[in-house]
XYZ file of C-alpha atoms in Angstrom:
566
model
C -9.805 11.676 -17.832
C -11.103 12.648 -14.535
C -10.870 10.469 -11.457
C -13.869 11.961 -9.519
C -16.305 9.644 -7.582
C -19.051 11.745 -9.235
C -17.718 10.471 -13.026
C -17.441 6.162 -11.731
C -20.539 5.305 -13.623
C -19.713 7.503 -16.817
C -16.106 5.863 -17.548
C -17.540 2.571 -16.665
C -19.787 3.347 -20.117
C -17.062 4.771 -21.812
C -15.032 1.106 -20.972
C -18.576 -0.657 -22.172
C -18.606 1.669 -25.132
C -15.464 0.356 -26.936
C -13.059 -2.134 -27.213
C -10.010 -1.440 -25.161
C -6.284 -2.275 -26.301
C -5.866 -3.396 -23.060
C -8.244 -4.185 -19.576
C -6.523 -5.226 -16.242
C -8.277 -6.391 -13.321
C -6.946 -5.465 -10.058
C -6.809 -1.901 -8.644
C -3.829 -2.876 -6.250
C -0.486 -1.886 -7.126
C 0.398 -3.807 -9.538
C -2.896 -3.363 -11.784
C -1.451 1.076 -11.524
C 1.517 0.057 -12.628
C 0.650 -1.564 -15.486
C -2.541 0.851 -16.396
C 0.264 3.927 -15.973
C 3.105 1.749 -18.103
C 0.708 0.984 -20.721
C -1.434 4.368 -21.386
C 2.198 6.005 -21.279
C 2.691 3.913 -24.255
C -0.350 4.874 -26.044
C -2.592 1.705 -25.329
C -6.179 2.571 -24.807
C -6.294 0.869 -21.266
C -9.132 0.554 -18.667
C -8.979 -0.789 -14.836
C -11.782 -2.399 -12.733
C -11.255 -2.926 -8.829
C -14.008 -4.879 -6.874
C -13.285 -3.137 -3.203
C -11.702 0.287 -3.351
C -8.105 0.576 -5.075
C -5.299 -0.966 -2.951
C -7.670 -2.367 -0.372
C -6.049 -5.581 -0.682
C -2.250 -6.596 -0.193
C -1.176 -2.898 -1.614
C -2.733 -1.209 1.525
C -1.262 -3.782 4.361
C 2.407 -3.784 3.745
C 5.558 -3.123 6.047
C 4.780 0.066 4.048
C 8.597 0.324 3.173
C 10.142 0.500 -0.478
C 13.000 -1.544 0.655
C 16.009 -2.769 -1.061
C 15.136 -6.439 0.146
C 18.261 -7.339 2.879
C 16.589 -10.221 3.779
C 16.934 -11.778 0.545
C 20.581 -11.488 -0.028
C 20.503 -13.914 2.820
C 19.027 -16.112 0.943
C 20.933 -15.528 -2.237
C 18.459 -13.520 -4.127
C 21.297 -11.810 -5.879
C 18.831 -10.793 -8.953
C 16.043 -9.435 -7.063
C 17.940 -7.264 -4.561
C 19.500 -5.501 -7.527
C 16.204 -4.744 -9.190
C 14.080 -4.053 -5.678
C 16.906 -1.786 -4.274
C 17.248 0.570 -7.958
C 13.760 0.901 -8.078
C 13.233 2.411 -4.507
C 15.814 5.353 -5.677
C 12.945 5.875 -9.012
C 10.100 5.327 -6.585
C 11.627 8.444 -4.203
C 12.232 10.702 -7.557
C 9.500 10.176 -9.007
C 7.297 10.843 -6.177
C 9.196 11.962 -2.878
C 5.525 13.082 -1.073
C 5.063 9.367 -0.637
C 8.445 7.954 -0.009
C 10.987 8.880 2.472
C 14.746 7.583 3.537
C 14.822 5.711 6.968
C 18.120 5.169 8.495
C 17.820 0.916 9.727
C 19.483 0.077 12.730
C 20.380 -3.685 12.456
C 21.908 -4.369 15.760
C 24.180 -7.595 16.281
C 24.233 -10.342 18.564
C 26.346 -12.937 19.845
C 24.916 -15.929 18.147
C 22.626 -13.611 16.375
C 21.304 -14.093 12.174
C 24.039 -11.622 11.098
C 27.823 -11.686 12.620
C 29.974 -8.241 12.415
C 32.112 -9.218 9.685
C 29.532 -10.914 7.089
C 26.939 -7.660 8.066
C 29.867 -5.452 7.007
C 30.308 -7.274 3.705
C 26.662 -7.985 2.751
C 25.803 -4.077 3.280
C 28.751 -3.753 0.969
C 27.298 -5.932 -1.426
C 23.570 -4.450 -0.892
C 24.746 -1.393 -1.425
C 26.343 -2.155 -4.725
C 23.516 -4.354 -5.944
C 21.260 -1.562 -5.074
C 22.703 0.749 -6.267
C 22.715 2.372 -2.790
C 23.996 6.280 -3.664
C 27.616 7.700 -1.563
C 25.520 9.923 1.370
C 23.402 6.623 2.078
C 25.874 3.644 2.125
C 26.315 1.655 5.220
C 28.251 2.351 8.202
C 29.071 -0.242 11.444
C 28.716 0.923 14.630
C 30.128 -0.328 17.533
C 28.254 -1.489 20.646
C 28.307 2.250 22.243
C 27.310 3.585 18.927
C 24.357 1.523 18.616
C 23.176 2.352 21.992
C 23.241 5.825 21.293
C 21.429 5.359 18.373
C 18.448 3.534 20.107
C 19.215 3.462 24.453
C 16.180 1.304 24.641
C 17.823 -1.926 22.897
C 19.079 -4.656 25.635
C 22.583 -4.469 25.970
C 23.074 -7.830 27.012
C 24.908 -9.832 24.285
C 25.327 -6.993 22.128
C 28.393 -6.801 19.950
C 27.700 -3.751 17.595
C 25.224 -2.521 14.924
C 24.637 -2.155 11.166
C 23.601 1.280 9.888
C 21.732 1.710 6.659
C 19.097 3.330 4.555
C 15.334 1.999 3.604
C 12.795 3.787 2.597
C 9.489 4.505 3.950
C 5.987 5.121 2.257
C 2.484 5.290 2.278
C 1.599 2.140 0.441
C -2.051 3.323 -0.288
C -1.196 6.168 -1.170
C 1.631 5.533 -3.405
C -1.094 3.450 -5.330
C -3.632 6.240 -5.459
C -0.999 8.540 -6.852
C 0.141 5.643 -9.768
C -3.345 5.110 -10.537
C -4.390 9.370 -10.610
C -1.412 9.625 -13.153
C -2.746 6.616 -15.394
C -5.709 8.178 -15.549
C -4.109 11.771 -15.956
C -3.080 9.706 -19.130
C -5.337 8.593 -20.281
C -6.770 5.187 -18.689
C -10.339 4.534 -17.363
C -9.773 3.254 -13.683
C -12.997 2.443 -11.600
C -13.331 0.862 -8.240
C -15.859 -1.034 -6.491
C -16.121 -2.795 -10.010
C -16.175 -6.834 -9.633
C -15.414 -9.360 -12.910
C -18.054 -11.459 -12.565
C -17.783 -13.440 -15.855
C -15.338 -13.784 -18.692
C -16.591 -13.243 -22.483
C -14.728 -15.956 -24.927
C -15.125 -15.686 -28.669
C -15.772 -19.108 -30.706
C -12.318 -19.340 -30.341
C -12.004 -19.887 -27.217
C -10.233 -16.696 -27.205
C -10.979 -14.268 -23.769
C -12.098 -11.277 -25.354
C -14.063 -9.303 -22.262
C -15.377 -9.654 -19.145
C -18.681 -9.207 -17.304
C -18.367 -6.157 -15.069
C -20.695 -5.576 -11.723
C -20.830 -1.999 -10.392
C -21.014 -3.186 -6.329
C -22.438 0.467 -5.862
C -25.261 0.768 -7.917
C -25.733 -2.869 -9.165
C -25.695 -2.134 -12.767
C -23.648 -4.866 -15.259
C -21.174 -3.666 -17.954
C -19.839 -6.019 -20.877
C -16.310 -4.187 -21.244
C -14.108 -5.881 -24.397
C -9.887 -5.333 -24.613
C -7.680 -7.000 -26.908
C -6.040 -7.946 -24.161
C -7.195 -8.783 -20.166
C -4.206 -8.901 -17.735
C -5.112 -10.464 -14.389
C -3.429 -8.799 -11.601
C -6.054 -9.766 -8.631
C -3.078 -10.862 -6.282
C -4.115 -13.243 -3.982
C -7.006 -13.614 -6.331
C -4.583 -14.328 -9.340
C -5.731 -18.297 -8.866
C -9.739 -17.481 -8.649
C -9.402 -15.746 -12.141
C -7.356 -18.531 -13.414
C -9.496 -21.212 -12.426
C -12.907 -19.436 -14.105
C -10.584 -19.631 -16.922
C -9.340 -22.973 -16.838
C -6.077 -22.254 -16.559
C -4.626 -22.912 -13.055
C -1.616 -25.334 -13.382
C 1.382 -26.928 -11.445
C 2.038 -23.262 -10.636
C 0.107 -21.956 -7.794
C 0.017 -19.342 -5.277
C 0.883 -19.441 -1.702
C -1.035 -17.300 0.572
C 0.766 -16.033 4.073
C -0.577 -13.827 6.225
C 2.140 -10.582 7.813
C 0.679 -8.604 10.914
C 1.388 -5.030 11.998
C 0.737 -3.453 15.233
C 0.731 0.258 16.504
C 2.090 1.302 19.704
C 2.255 4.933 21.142
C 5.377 6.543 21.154
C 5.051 7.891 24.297
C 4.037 4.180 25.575
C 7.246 3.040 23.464
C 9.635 6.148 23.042
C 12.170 4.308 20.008
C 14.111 6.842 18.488
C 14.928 4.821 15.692
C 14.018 2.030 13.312
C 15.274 -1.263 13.724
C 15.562 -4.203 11.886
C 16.629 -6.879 14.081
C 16.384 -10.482 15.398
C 13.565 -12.408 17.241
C 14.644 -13.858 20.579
C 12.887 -17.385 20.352
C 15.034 -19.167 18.189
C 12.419 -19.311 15.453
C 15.502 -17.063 13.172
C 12.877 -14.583 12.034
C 13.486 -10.681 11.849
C 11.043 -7.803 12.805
C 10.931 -4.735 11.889
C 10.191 -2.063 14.484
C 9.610 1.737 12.838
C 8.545 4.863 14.230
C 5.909 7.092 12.246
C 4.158 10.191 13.275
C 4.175 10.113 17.064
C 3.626 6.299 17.026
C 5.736 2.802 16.279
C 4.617 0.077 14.088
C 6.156 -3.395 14.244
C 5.859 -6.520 11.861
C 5.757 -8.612 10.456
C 4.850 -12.020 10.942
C 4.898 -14.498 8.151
C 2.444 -17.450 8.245
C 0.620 -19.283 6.067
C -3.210 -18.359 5.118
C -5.744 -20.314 3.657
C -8.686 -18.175 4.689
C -10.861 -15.739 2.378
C -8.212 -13.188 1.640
C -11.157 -10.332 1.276
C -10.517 -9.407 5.204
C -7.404 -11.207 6.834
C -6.927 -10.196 10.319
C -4.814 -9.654 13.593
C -4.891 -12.981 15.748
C -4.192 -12.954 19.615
C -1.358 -15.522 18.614
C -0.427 -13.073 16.314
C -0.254 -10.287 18.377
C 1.446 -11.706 21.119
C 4.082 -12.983 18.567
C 5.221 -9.351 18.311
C 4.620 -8.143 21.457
C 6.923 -11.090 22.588
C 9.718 -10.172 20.001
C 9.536 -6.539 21.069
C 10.361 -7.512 25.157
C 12.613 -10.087 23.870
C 14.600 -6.824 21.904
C 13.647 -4.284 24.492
C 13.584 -5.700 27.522
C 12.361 -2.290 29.555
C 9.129 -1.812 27.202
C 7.111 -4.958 29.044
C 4.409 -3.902 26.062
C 0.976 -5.985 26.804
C -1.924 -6.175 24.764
C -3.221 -3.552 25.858
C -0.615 -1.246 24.791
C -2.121 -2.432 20.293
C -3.569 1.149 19.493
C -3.830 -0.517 15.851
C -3.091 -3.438 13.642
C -3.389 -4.500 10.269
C -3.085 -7.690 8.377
C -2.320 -8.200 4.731
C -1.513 -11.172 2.345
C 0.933 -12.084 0.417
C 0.072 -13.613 -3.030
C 3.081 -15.840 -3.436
C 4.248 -18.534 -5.943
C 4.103 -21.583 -4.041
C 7.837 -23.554 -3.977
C 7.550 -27.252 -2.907
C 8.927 -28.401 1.180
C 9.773 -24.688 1.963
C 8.226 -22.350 4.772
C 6.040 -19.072 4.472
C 9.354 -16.952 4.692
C 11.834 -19.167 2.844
C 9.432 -18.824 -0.479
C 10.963 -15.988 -3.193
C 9.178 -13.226 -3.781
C 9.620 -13.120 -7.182
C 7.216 -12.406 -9.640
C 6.333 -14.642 -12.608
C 4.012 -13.691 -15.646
C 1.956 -16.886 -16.850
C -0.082 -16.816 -20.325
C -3.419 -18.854 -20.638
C -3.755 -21.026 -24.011
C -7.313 -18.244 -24.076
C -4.730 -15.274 -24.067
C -5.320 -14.602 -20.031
C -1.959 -12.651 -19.389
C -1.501 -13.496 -14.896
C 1.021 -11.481 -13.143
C 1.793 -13.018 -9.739
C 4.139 -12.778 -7.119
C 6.522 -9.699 -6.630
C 6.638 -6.839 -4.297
C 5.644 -3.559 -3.782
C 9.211 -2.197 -4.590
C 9.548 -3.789 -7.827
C 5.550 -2.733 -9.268
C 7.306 -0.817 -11.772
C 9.843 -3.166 -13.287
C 6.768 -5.919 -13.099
C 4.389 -3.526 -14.869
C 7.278 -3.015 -17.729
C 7.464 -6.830 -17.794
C 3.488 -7.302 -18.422
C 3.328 -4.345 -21.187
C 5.969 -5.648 -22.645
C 4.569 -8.878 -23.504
C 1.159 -6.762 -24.058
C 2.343 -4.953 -27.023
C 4.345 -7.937 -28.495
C 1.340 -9.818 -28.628
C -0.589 -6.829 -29.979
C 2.269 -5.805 -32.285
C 1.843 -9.675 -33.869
C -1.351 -9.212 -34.448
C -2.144 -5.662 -35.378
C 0.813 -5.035 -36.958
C 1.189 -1.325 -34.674
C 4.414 -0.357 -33.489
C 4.439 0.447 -29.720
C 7.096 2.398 -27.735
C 9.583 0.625 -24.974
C 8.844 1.786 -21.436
C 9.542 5.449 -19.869
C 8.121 5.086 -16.725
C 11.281 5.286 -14.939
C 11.057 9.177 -15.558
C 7.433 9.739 -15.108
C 6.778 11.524 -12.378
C 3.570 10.373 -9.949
C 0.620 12.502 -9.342
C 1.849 14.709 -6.305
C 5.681 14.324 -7.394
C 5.729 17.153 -9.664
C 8.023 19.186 -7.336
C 11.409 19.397 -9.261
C 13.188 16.190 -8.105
C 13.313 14.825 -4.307
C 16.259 17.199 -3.581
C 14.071 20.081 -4.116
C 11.435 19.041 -2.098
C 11.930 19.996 1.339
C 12.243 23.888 -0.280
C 8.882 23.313 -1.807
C 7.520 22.017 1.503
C 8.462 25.410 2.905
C 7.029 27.801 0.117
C 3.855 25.857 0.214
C 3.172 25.888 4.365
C 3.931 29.624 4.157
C 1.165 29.459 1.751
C -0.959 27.713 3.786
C -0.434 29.576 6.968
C -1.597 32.862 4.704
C -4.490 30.588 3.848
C -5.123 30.071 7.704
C -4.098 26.582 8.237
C -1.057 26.444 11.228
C 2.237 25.359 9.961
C 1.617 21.795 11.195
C -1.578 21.359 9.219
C 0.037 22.872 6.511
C 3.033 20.437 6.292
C 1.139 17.862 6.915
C -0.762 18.315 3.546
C 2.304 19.586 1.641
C 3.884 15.839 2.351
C 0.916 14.043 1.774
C -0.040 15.474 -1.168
C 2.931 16.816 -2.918
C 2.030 19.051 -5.567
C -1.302 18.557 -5.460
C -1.818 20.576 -2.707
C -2.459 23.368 -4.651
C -5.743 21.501 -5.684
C -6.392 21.656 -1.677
C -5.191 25.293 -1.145
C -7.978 25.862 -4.114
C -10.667 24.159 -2.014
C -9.521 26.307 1.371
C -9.661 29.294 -0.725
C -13.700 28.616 -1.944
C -15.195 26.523 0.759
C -14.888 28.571 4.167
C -18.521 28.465 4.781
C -18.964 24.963 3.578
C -16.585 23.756 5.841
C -18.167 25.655 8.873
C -21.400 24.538 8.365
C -20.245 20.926 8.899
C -17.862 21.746 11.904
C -15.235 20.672 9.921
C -11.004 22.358 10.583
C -10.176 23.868 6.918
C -7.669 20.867 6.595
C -9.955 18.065 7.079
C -12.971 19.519 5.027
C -10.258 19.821 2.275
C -8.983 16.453 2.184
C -12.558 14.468 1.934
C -13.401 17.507 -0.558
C -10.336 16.294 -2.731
C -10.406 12.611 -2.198
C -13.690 12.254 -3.761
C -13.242 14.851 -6.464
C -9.694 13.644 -6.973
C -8.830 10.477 -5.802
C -12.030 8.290 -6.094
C -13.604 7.931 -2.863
C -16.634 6.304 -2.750
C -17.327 5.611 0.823
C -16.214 6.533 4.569
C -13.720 3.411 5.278
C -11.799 4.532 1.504
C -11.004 7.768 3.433
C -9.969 6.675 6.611
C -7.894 3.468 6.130
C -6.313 4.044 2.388
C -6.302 8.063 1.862
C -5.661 8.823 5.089
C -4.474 6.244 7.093
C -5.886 7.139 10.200
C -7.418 4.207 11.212
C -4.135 2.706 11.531
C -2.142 5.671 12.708
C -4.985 7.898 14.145
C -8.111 5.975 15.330
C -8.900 8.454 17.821
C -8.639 11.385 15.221
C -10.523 8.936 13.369
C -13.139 8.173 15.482
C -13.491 12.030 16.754
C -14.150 13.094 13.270
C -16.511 10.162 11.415
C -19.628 12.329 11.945
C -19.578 15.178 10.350
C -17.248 13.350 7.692
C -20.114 10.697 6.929
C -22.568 13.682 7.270
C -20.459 15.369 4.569
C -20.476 11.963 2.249
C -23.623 11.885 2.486
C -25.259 14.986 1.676
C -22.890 14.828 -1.561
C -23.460 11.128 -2.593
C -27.402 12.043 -1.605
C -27.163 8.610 0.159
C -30.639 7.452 1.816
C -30.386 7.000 5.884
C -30.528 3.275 4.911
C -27.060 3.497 2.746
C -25.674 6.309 5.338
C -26.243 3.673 8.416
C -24.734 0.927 6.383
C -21.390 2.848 5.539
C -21.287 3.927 9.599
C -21.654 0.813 10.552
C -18.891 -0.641 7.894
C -16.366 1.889 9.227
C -17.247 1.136 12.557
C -16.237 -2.440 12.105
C -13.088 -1.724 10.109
C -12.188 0.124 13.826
C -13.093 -2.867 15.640
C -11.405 -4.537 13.543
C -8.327 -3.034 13.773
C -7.965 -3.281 17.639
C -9.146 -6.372 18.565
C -8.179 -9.999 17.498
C -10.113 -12.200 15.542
C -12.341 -14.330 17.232
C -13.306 -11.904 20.086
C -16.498 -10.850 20.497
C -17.544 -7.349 21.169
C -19.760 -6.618 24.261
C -23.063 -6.000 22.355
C -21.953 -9.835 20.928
C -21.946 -11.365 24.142
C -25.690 -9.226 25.729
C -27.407 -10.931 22.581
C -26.270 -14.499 24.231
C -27.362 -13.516 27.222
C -30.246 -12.377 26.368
């Protein structure tokens, strides 16, 4: 099956055409997990997104496959163990996406974490997780720690913990789970919106009423089984089918803000107390030239669609940043970026946005609606397992067909096809010699390489047969390759899919971003043949998504405030 933008309206009528084993809505990742777990196992599976895949929660995380620290504080025994084995499949499977990050935890007097419990819980989270010998912890001591990062305060400071995360490209990684569910086999289509559910006389859900949100047209797509996995939408889905109960979700809202590295020269990531008391921990990681910080953790009972960066919330972290690092003196000014995302969790009775587990829970409707909720981005493959699991035993009960247990764990990702992480910073250098033959500098070349993993020969491929194309829009052989790919590869329907979820740039490059929109949306457009009607449009909705992610809700822009005047 191809994932093209071109092919969105035929697999929607191949979904319409016949029943499907299985339909899940929800293009985040979750929904890839369980399309990739389930057409692994042979079930004829389909997925419908209504914004582009991952644009909710999945694209606006800490953006780290962690081994969950936090919640050993807070006893989650079970869920570090899972969280922090799954990050070492995550990085096999697909090392292009997913890369170790030494965490400096630095200690306090009167900090969260004394010397002596630190020391044993990284013991203990490294045995829970699994953690292998070259990455276990280490303590520092209060010179060591300084080394490590100069720029912490040394006031008060009695030493440091020393131990591995690891960072990825959340959109990404969920672009690469869905490409190799659909390498086999599943039908995966975004911008596609459940409007209605189909019962039989039953009272049995047997389909679902399908909007294209590009072209308007309505499907009727049947499975023998619909899995909700909308996130913070779970409840929405469940109330259209009468089955919300006593279990609930809890929205909160995290924030993430970009500083320049030059404006805020860390050298290295760091996990580490707030300084008002509130006994909250930030994360502050450099990436590419730039730092991000986050999160915050409050609760959100807004539209989830478009959650975003408040000045309260801004000046939150800004505040816990000089309270860490007292010679940064960051201001407002200093947010290149943000983004906001929320959390879809399972509400807990008298306790606060970050006290609630992030478990996940699977609940199943009296009409056969099959909810995943809760979780984390670490643990999308165990939860996926979990939901086709209880797929196939219902379908085994009533079909009587035998269906395998789970593989995933040694399924490599679309882009991870490189031999095994340990292999991959050899392959990194064969394939930017290639590209540098091909033209590209080394830079551009490695850039690509990590992005896209194996799949960069699919690139190279474009490089190779598009010179002239690429000229004729003014567009550097790398760029012109990537929009080439991501909508002949990766599904991208319009300008903000490329910028904030394939590429990122609008949160770690808005001014690459912004330099290069043009002849990118002149590009999109001459292939989509979009009208100068549907061209303005998308201009104008990327425009806002960069507005959007530099200033705080509730501020109007200047053309805003010349209307009033006028």
């Amino acid at each position: 099956m191809t994932f093209s933008s071109h092919e969105r309206s035929n697999i929607l009528k191949e979904m319409a055409s016949q029943e499907l084993d299985v339909l899940v809505i929800g293009g985040g990742i979750t929904g890839a997990g369980i399309a990739l777990d389930a057409s692994v196992r042979g079930l004829h599976t389909g997925v419908i997104e209504m914004q582009d895949f991952a644009a909710g929660t999945s694209s606006r995380s800490t953006k780290l496959v962690h081994g969950g620290l936090r919640y050993l504080k807070q006893f989650e025994v079970k869920l570090v163990a899972e969280v922090g084995k799954e990050r070492a499949i995550v990085y096999e499977n697909a090392p292009h996406v997913t890369t170790p990050e030494w965490m400096l935890l630095p200690l306090y007097k009167g900090g969260t974490f004394g010397k002596f419990t630190t020391s044993i819980g990284l013991r203990v989270y490294d045995f829970l997780a699994g953690v292998k010998h070259s990455e276990r912890r280490s303590m520092l001591s209060k010179k060591q720690t300084l080394e490590k990062e100069p720029l912490l305060d040394p006031n008060g400071l009695k030493g440091g913990g020393y131990y591995v995360e690891y960072r990825t490209d959340d959109a990404r990684l969920t672009i690469e789970v869905m490409k190799e569910a659909a390498i086999k086999g599943a039908k995966a289509v975004n911008y596609a919106k459940a409007v209605d559910l189909i019962y039989n006389g039953d009272h049995k859900l047997i389909g679902m009423k399908v909007i294209d949100q590009l072209t308007n047209k309505s499907y009727r797509i049947y499975a023998k089984k619909i899995v909700n996995a909308t996130g913070p939408w779970v409840d929405t889905l469940r109330e259209k089918d009468h089955s919300k109960n006593n279990k609930y979700l809890h929205l909160t809202k995290g924030i993430h803000i970009v500083i320049d590295g030059e404006r805020f020269p860390m050298k290295q990531a760091i996990y580490f107390d707030t300084t008002n008391g509130d006994k909250r921990m930030i994360f502050a990681i450099p990436r590419d030239g730039k730092v991000y910080i986050g999160t915050t953790d409050t609760t959100y009972t807004d539209d989830p669609i478009n959650p975003r960066m408040t000045a309260e919330d801004r000046d939150y972290l800004l505040d816990a940043i000089n309270g860490m690092f007292p010679s940064a003196k960051l201001t407002p000014s200093d947010v290149e970026s943000s983004w906001a995302g929320v959390r879809p969790l399972i509400h807990e009775e008298g306790k606060s946005p970050s006290e609630i587990s992030r478990k996940d829970e699977i609940f199943l409707s009296d009409s056969g609606l099959i909810t995943i909720a809760g979780g984390k981005l670490t643990g999308y493959r165990k939860m996926a397992e979990r939901v086709v699991d209880l797929v196939v035993s219902k379908l085994e009960q009533e079909t009587g067909t035998h269906y395998p247990a789970s593989t995933t764990k040694k399924v490599k990702l679309s882009g991870g096809h490189v031999n095994g992480s340990a292999h991959f910073p050899n392959y990194i250098e064969e394939k930017v010699k290639e590209g540098v033959n091909l033209g590209l500098s080394s830079d551009q070349s490695e850039a690509l390489v990590r992005r896209y993993g194996s799949n960069i020969e699919s690139l190279y491929d474009i490089i190779r047969t598009d010179i002239n194309e690429a000229q004729n829009y003014q567009l550097p052989l790398d760029i012109y390759a990537t929009i080439k790919y991501s909508i002949e590869h990766e599904m991208v329907a319009k300008p903000v899919d490329y910028f904030n979820r394939r590429t990122g740039s609008t949160l770690f490059s808005i001014e690459w971003a912004k330099k290069w929109k043009l002849p990118i949306i002149d590009y999109m457009a001459d292939v989509f043949k979009w009208d100068d009607d549907k061209k303005h449009s998308y201009t104008l909705e990327l425009e806002k998504a960069f507005e959007e992610a530099v200033e705080p809700e509730g501020k109007q822009t200047k053309e805003e405030l010349l209307s009033k005047v006028e």
